[in-house]
Tab-separated table of C-alpha atoms and ligand atoms in Angstrom:
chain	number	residue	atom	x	y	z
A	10	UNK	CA	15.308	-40.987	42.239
A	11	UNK	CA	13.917	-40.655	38.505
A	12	UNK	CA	13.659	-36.808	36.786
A	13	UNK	CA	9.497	-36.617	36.820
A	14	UNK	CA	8.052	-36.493	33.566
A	15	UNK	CA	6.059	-32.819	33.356
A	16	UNK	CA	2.546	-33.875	32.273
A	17	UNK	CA	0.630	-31.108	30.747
A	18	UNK	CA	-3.591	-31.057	30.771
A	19	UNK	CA	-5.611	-28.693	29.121
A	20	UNK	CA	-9.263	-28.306	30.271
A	21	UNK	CA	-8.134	-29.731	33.681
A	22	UNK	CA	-10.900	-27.711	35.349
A	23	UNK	CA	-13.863	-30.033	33.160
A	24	UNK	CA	-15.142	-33.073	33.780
A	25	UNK	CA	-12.432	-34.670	32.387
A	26	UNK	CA	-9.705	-33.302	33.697
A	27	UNK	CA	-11.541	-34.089	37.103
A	28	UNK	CA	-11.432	-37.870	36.270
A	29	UNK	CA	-7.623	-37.786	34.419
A	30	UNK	CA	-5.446	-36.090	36.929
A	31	UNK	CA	-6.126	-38.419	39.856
A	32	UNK	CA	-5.563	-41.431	37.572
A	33	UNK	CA	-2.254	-39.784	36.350
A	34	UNK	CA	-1.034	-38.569	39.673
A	35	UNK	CA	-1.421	-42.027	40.972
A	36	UNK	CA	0.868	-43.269	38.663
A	37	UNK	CA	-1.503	-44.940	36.034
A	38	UNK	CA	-0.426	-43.324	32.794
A	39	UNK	CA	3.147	-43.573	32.704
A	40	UNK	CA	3.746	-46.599	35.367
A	41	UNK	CA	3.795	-47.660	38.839
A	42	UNK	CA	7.506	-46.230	39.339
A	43	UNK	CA	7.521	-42.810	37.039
A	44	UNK	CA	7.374	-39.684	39.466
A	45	UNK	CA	5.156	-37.064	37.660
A	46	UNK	CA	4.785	-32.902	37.727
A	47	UNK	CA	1.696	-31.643	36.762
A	48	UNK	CA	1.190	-28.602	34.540
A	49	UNK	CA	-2.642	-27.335	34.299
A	50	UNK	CA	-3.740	-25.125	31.590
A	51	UNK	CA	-6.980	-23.597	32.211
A	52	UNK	CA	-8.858	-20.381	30.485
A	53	UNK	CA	-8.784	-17.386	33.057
A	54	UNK	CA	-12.271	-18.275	34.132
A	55	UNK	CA	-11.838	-21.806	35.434
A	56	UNK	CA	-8.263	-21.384	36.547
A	57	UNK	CA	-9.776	-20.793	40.538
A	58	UNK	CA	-11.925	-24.383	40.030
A	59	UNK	CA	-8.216	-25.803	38.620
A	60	UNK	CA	-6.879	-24.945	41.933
A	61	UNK	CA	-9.869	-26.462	44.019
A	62	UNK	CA	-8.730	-29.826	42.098
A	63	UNK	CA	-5.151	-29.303	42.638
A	64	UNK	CA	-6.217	-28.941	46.671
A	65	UNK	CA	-7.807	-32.552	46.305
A	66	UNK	CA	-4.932	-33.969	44.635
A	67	UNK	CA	-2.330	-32.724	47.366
A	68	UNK	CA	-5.089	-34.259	49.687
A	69	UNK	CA	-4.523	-37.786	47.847
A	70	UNK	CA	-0.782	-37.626	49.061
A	71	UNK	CA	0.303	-39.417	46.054
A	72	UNK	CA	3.678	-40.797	46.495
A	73	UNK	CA	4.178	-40.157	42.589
A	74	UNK	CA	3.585	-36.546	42.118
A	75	UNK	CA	6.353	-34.103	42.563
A	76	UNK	CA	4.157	-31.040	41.967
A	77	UNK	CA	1.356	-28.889	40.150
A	78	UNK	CA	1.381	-25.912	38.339
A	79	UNK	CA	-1.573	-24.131	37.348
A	80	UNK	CA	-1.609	-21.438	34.701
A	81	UNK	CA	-3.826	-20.150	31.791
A	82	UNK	CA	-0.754	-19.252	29.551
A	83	UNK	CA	0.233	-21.852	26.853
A	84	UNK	CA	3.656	-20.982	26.341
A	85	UNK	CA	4.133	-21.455	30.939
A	86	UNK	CA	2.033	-24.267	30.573
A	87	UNK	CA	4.304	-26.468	27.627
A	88	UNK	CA	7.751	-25.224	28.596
A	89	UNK	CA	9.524	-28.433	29.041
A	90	UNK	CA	7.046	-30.698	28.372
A	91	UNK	CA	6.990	-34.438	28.043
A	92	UNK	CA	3.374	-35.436	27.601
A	93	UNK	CA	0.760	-33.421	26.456
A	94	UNK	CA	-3.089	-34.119	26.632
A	95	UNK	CA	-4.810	-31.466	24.746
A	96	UNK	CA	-8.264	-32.192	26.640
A	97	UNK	CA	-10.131	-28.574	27.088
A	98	UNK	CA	-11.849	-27.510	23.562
A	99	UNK	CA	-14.542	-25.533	22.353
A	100	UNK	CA	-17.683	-27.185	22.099
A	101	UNK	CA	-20.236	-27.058	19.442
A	102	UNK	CA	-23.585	-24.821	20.608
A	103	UNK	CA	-26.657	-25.059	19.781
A	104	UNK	CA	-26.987	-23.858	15.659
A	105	UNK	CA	-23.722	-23.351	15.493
A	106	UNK	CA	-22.224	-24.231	11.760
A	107	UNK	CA	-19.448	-26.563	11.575
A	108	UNK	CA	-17.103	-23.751	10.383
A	109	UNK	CA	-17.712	-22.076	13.396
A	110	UNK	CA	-16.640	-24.939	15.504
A	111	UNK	CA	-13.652	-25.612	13.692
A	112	UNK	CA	-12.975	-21.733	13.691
A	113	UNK	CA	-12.767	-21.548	17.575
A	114	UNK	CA	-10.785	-24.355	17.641
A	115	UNK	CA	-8.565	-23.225	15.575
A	116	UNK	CA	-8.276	-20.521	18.114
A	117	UNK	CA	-7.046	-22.843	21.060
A	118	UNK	CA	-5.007	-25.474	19.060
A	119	UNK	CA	-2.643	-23.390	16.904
A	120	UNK	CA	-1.293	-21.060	19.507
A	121	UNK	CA	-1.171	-24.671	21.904
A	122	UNK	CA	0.620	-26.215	18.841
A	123	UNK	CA	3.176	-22.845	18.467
A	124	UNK	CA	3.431	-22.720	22.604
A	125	UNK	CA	4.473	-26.739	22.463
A	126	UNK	CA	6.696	-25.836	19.198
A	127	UNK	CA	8.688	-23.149	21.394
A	128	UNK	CA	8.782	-24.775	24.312
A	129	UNK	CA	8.395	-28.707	24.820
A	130	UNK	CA	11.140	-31.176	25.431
A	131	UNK	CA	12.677	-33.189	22.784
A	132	UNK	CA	11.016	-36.183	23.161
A	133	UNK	CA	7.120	-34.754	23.759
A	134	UNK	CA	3.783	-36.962	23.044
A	135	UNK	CA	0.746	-34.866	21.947
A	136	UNK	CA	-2.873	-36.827	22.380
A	137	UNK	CA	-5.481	-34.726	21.647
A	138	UNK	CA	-8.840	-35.368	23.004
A	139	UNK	CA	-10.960	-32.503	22.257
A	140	UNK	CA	-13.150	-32.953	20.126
A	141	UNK	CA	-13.295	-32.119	17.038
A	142	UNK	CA	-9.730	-34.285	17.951
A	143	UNK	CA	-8.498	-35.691	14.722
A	144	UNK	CA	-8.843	-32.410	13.216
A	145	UNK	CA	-7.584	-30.430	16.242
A	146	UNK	CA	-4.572	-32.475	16.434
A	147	UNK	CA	-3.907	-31.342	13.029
A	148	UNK	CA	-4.422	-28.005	13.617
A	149	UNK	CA	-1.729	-28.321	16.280
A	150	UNK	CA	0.633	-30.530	14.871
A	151	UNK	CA	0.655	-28.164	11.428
A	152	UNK	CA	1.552	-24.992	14.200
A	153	UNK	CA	4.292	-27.317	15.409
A	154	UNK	CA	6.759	-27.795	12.386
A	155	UNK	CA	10.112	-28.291	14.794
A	156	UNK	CA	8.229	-31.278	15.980
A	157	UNK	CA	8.328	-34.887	14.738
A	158	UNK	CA	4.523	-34.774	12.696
A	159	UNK	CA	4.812	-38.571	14.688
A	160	UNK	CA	4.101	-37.211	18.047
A	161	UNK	CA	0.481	-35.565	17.530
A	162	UNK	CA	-2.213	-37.666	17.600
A	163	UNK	CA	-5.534	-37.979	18.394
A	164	UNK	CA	-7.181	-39.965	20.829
A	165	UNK	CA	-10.058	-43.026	19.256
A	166	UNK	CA	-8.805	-45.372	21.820
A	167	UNK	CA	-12.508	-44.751	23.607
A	168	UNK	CA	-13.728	-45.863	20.326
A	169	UNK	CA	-11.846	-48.687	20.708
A	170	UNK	CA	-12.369	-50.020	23.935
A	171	UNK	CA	-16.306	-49.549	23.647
A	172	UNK	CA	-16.177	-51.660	20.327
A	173	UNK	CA	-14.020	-54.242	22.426
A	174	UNK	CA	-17.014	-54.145	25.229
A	175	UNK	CA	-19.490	-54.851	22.445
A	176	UNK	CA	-18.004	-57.405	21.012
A	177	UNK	CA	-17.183	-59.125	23.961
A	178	UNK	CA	-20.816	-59.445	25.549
A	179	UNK	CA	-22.260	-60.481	21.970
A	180	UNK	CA	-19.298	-63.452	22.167
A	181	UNK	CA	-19.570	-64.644	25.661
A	182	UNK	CA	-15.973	-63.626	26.309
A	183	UNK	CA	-13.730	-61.442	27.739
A	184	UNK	CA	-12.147	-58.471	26.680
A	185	UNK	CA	-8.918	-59.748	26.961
A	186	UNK	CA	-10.120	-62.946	24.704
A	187	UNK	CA	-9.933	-60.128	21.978
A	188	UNK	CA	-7.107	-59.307	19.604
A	189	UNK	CA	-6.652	-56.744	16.632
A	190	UNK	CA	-9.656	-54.762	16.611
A	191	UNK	CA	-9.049	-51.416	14.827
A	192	UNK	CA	-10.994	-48.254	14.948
A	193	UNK	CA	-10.581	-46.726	11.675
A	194	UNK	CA	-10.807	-43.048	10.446
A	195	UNK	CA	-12.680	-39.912	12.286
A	196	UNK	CA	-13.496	-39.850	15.919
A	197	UNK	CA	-16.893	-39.253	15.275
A	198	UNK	CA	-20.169	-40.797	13.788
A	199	UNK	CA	-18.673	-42.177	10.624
A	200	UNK	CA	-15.549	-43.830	12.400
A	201	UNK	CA	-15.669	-47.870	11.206
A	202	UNK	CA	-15.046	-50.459	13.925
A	203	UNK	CA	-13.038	-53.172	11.966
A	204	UNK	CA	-14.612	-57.081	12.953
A	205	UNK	CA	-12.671	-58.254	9.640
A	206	UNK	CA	-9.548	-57.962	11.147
A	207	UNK	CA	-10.016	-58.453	14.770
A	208	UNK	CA	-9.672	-62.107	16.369
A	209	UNK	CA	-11.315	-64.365	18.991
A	210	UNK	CA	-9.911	-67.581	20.428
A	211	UNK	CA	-7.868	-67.816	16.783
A	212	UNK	CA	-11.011	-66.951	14.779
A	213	UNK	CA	-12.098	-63.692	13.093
A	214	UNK	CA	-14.022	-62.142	14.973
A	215	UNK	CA	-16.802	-61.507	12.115
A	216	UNK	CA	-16.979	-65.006	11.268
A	217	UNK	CA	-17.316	-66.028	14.914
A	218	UNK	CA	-19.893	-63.260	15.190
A	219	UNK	CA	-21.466	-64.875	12.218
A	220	UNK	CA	-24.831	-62.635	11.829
A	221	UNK	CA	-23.837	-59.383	9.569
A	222	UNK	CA	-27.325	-57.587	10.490
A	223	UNK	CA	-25.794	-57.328	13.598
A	224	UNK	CA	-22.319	-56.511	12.661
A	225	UNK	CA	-24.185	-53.848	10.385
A	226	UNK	CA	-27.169	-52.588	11.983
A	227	UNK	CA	-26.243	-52.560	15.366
A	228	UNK	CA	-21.927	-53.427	16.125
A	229	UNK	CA	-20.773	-50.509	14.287
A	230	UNK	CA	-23.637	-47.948	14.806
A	231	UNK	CA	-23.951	-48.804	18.928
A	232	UNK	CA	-19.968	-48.143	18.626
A	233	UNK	CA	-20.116	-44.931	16.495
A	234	UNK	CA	-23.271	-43.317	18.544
A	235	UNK	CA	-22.058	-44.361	21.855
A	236	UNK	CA	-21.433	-40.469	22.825
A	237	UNK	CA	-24.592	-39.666	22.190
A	238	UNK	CA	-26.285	-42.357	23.933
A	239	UNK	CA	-23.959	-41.520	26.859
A	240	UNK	CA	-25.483	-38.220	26.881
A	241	UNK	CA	-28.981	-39.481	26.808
A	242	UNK	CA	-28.626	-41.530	29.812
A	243	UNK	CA	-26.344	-39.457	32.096
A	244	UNK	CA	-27.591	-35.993	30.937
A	245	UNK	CA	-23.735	-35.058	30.599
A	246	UNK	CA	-20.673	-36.641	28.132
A	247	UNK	CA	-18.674	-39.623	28.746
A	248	UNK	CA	-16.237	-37.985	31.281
A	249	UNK	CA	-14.669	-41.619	32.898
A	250	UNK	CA	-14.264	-43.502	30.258
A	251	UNK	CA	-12.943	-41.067	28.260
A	252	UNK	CA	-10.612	-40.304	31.074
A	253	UNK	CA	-9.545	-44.542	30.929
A	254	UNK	CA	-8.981	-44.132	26.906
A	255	UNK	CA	-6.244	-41.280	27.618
A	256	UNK	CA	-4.765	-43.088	30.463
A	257	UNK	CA	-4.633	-46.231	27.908
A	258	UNK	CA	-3.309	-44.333	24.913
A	259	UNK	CA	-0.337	-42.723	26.207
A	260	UNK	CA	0.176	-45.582	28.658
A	261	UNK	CA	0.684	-47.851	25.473
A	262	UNK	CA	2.091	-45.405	23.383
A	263	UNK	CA	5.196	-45.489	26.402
A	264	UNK	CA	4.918	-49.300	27.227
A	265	UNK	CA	4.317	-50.868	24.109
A	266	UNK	CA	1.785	-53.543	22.199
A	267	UNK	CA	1.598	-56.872	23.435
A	268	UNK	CA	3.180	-59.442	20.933
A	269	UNK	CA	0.610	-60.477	18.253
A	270	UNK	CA	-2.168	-57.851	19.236
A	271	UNK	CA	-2.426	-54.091	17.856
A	272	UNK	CA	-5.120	-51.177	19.127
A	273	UNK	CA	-6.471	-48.367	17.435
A	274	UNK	CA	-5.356	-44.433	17.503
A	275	UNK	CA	-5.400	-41.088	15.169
A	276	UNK	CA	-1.821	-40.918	13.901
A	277	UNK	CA	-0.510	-38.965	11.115
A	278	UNK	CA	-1.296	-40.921	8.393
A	279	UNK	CA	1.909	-42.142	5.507
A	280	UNK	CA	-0.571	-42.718	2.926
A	281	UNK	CA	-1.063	-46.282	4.133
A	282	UNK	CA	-4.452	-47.651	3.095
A	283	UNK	CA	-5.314	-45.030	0.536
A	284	UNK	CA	-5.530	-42.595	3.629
A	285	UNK	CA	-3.966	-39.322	2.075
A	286	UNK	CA	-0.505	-38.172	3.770
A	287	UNK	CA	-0.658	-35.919	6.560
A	288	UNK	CA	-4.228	-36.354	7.868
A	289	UNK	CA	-4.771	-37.507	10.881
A	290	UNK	CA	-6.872	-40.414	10.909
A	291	UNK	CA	-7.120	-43.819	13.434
A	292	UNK	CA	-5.465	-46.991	12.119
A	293	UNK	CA	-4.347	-50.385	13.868
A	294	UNK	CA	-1.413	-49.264	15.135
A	295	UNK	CA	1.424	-51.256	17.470
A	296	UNK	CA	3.831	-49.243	19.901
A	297	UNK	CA	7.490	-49.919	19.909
A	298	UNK	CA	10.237	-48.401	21.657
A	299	UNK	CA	7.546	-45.194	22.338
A	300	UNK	CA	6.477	-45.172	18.822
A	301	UNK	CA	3.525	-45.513	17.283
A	302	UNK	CA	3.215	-47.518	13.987
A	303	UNK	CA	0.464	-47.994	11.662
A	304	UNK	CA	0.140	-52.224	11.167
A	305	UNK	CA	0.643	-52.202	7.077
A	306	UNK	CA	-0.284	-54.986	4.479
A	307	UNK	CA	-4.325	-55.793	5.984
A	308	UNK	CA	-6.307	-56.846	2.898
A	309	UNK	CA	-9.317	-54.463	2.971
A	310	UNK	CA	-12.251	-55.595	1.227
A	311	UNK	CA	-15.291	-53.698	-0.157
A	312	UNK	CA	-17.279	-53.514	3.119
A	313	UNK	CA	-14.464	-51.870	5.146
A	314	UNK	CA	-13.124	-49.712	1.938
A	315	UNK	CA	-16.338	-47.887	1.493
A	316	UNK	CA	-16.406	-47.463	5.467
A	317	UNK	CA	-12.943	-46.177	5.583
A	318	UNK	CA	-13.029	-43.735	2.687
A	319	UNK	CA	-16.294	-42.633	4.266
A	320	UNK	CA	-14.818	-41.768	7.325
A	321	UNK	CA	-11.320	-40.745	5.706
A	322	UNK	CA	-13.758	-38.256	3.415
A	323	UNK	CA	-14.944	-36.479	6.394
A	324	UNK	CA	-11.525	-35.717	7.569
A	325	UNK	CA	-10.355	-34.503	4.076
A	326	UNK	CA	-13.216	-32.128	4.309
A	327	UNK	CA	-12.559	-30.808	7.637
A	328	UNK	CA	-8.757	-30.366	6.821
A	329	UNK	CA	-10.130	-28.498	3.706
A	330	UNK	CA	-12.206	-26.358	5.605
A	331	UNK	CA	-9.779	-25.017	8.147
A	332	UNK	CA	-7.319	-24.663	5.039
A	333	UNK	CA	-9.886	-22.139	3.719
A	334	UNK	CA	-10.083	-20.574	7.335
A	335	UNK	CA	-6.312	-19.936	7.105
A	336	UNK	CA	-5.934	-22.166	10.292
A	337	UNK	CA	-3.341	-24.327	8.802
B	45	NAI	P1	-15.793	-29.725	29.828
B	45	NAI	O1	-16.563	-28.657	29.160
B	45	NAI	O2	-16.261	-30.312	31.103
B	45	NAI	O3	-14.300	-29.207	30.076
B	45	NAI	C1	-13.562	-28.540	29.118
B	45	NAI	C2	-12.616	-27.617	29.847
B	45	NAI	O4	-11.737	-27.029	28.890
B	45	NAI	C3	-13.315	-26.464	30.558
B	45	NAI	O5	-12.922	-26.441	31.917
B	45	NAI	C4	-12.831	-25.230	29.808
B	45	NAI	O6	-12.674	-24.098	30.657
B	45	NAI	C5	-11.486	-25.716	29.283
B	45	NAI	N1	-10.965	-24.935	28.154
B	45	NAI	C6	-11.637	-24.371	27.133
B	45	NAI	N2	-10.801	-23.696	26.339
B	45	NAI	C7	-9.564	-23.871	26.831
B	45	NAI	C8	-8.287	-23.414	26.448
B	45	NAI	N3	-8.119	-22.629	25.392
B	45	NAI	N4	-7.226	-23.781	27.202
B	45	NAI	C9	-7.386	-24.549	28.280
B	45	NAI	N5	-8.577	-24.997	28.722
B	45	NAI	C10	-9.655	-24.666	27.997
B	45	NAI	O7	-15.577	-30.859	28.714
B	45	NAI	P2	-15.147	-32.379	28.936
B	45	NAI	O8	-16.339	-33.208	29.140
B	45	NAI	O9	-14.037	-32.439	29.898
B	45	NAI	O10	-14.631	-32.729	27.459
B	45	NAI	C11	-13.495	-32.110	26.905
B	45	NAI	C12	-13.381	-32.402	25.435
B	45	NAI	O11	-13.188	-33.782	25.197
B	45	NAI	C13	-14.617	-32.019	24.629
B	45	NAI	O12	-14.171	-31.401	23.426
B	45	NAI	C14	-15.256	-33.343	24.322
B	45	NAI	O13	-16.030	-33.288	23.140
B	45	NAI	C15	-14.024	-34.193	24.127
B	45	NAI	N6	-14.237	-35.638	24.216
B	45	NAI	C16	-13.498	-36.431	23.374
B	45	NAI	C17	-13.611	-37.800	23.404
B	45	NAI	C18	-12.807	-38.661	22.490
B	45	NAI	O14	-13.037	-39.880	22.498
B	45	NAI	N7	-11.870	-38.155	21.679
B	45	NAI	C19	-14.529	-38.445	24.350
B	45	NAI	C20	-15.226	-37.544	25.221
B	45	NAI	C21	-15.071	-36.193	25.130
């Protein structure tokens, strides 16, 4: 029988830990054959509501899962390590300033990125999925130096598969009709959701779209505020979906790309598409062999440059501003 593969999940007591772990002990992220051991990382305060979830998933019986572990120390909770998902963060409150946000988070993802520096195995993937993630993930990798930069990233494969959704119902198709879409830049408001590139049934996907009030005024906003409107209508965050996105990520990441089609995720950027070195921003990537690599030579015109150095912007600033914190 295979060595299991010691999955680690922060914030496994919220909402989305609650929909992850089941999907992951059943064998979803990694594949249908891949025996898994569960690490949870909780703060002392929701470690007792971790354990109430572990008692459901020894309940489920999964075939799959060798055991759980349930801690609220970093360095117990990364030794050995294969795949991280860096899930539980510090939300913004009400009035609080954006340095404040990126302050506490600094708190939780540099001793996470030090505890997975001392401690993970060689071959560790990092997706970080609290928010604010691209910038967290950098927080982390930067505490992490022993470790390939390669293997942090940040998750905007939600982004991705809501802009897919959209797309799909305006076209009459399905999903799977869809190729190449990329998610470019921040996980947040000013992300871009990339028609230019993207193709349906051989066609770009803009020019079978054909109406750029749409693609303007409603495509890339409905994609880029679908958190909020999430929030609106169920009175709490996208917990599921964002669940699926993980599950998708770092089940790609492992399995590969199909031929001919890319998706989108926050990787450390090589300076590809004017996108300065180091940040961590979301590109078209493919997966290879377990690696993630950003799709190079994409003509980018006007429209999608002043997106993506919008969005690109943002993250310099945010990498600035927990420079000035001392955080990285
Ligand atoms: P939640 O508030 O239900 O759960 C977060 C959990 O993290 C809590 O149980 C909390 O105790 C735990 N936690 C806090 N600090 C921790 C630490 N230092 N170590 C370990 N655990 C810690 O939140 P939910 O809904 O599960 O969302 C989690 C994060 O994911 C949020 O930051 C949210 O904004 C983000 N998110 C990101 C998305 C993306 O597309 N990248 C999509 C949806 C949510």
């Amino acid at each position: 029988t295979r060595t299991p593969v010691n999955v680690t999940v922060t914030g496994a007591a919220g909402q989305i830990g609650y929909a992850l772990l089941f999907r992951i002990a059943s064998g979803h992220l990694l594949g249908p054959d891949v025996p898994v051991r569960l690490r949870l990382l909780e703060i002392p305060q929701a470690v007792k509501a971790a354990e109430g979830t572990a008692m459901e998933l020894d309940d489920c019986a999964f075939p799959l899962l060798s055991g759980i572990d349930i801690t609220d120390d970093a360095k117990t909770a990364f030794d050995g390590v294969n795949v991280a998902l860096l899930v539980g963060a510090r939300p913004r409150s009400k009035g609080m300033e954006r340095g404040d946000l990126l302050e506490a988070n600094g708190g939780i993802f540099k001793p996470q990125g030090e505890a997975i520096n001392a401690g993970a195995a060689d071959d560790v993937r990092v997706l970080v999925v609290g928010n604010p993630a691209n910038t967290n993930a950098l927080i982390a990798q930067q505490h992490a130096p022993d470790v390939p930069a390669e293997r942090f990233t940040a998750m905007t494969r939600l982004d991705h598969n809501r802009a897919l959704s959209q797309l799909a119902k305006k076209l009459g198709v399905a999903v799977t009709d869809i190729r190449k879409l990329t998610i470019w830049g921040n996980h947040s408001a000013t992300q871009y959701p990339d028609l230019f590139h993207a193709e349906v049934g051989g066609r770009i996907a803009a020019e079978a779209v054909n109406d750029q009030s749409w693609l303007e005024n409603d495509f890339i906003p409905t994609v880029a505020k679908r958190g909020a409107a999430i929030i609106e209508a169920r009175g709490a965050s996208s917990a599921a979906s964002a669940a699926n996105a993980a599950i998708d990520h770092v089940h790609t990441w492992v399995n590969g790309t199909d031929e001919g089609d890319w998706t989108s995720a926050a990787v450390v950027s090589d300076g590809s598409y004017g996108v300065p070195e180091g940040l961590i921003s979301s590109f078209p990537v493919t997966a290879k062999d377990g690696r993630y690599e950003i799709v190079q030579g994409l003509e980018i015109d006007e429209f999608s440059r002043a997106r993506i150095d919008a969005s690109v912007a943002e993250l310099v600033e945010e990498r600035d501003a927990v420079r000035g914190l001392g955080l990285i």
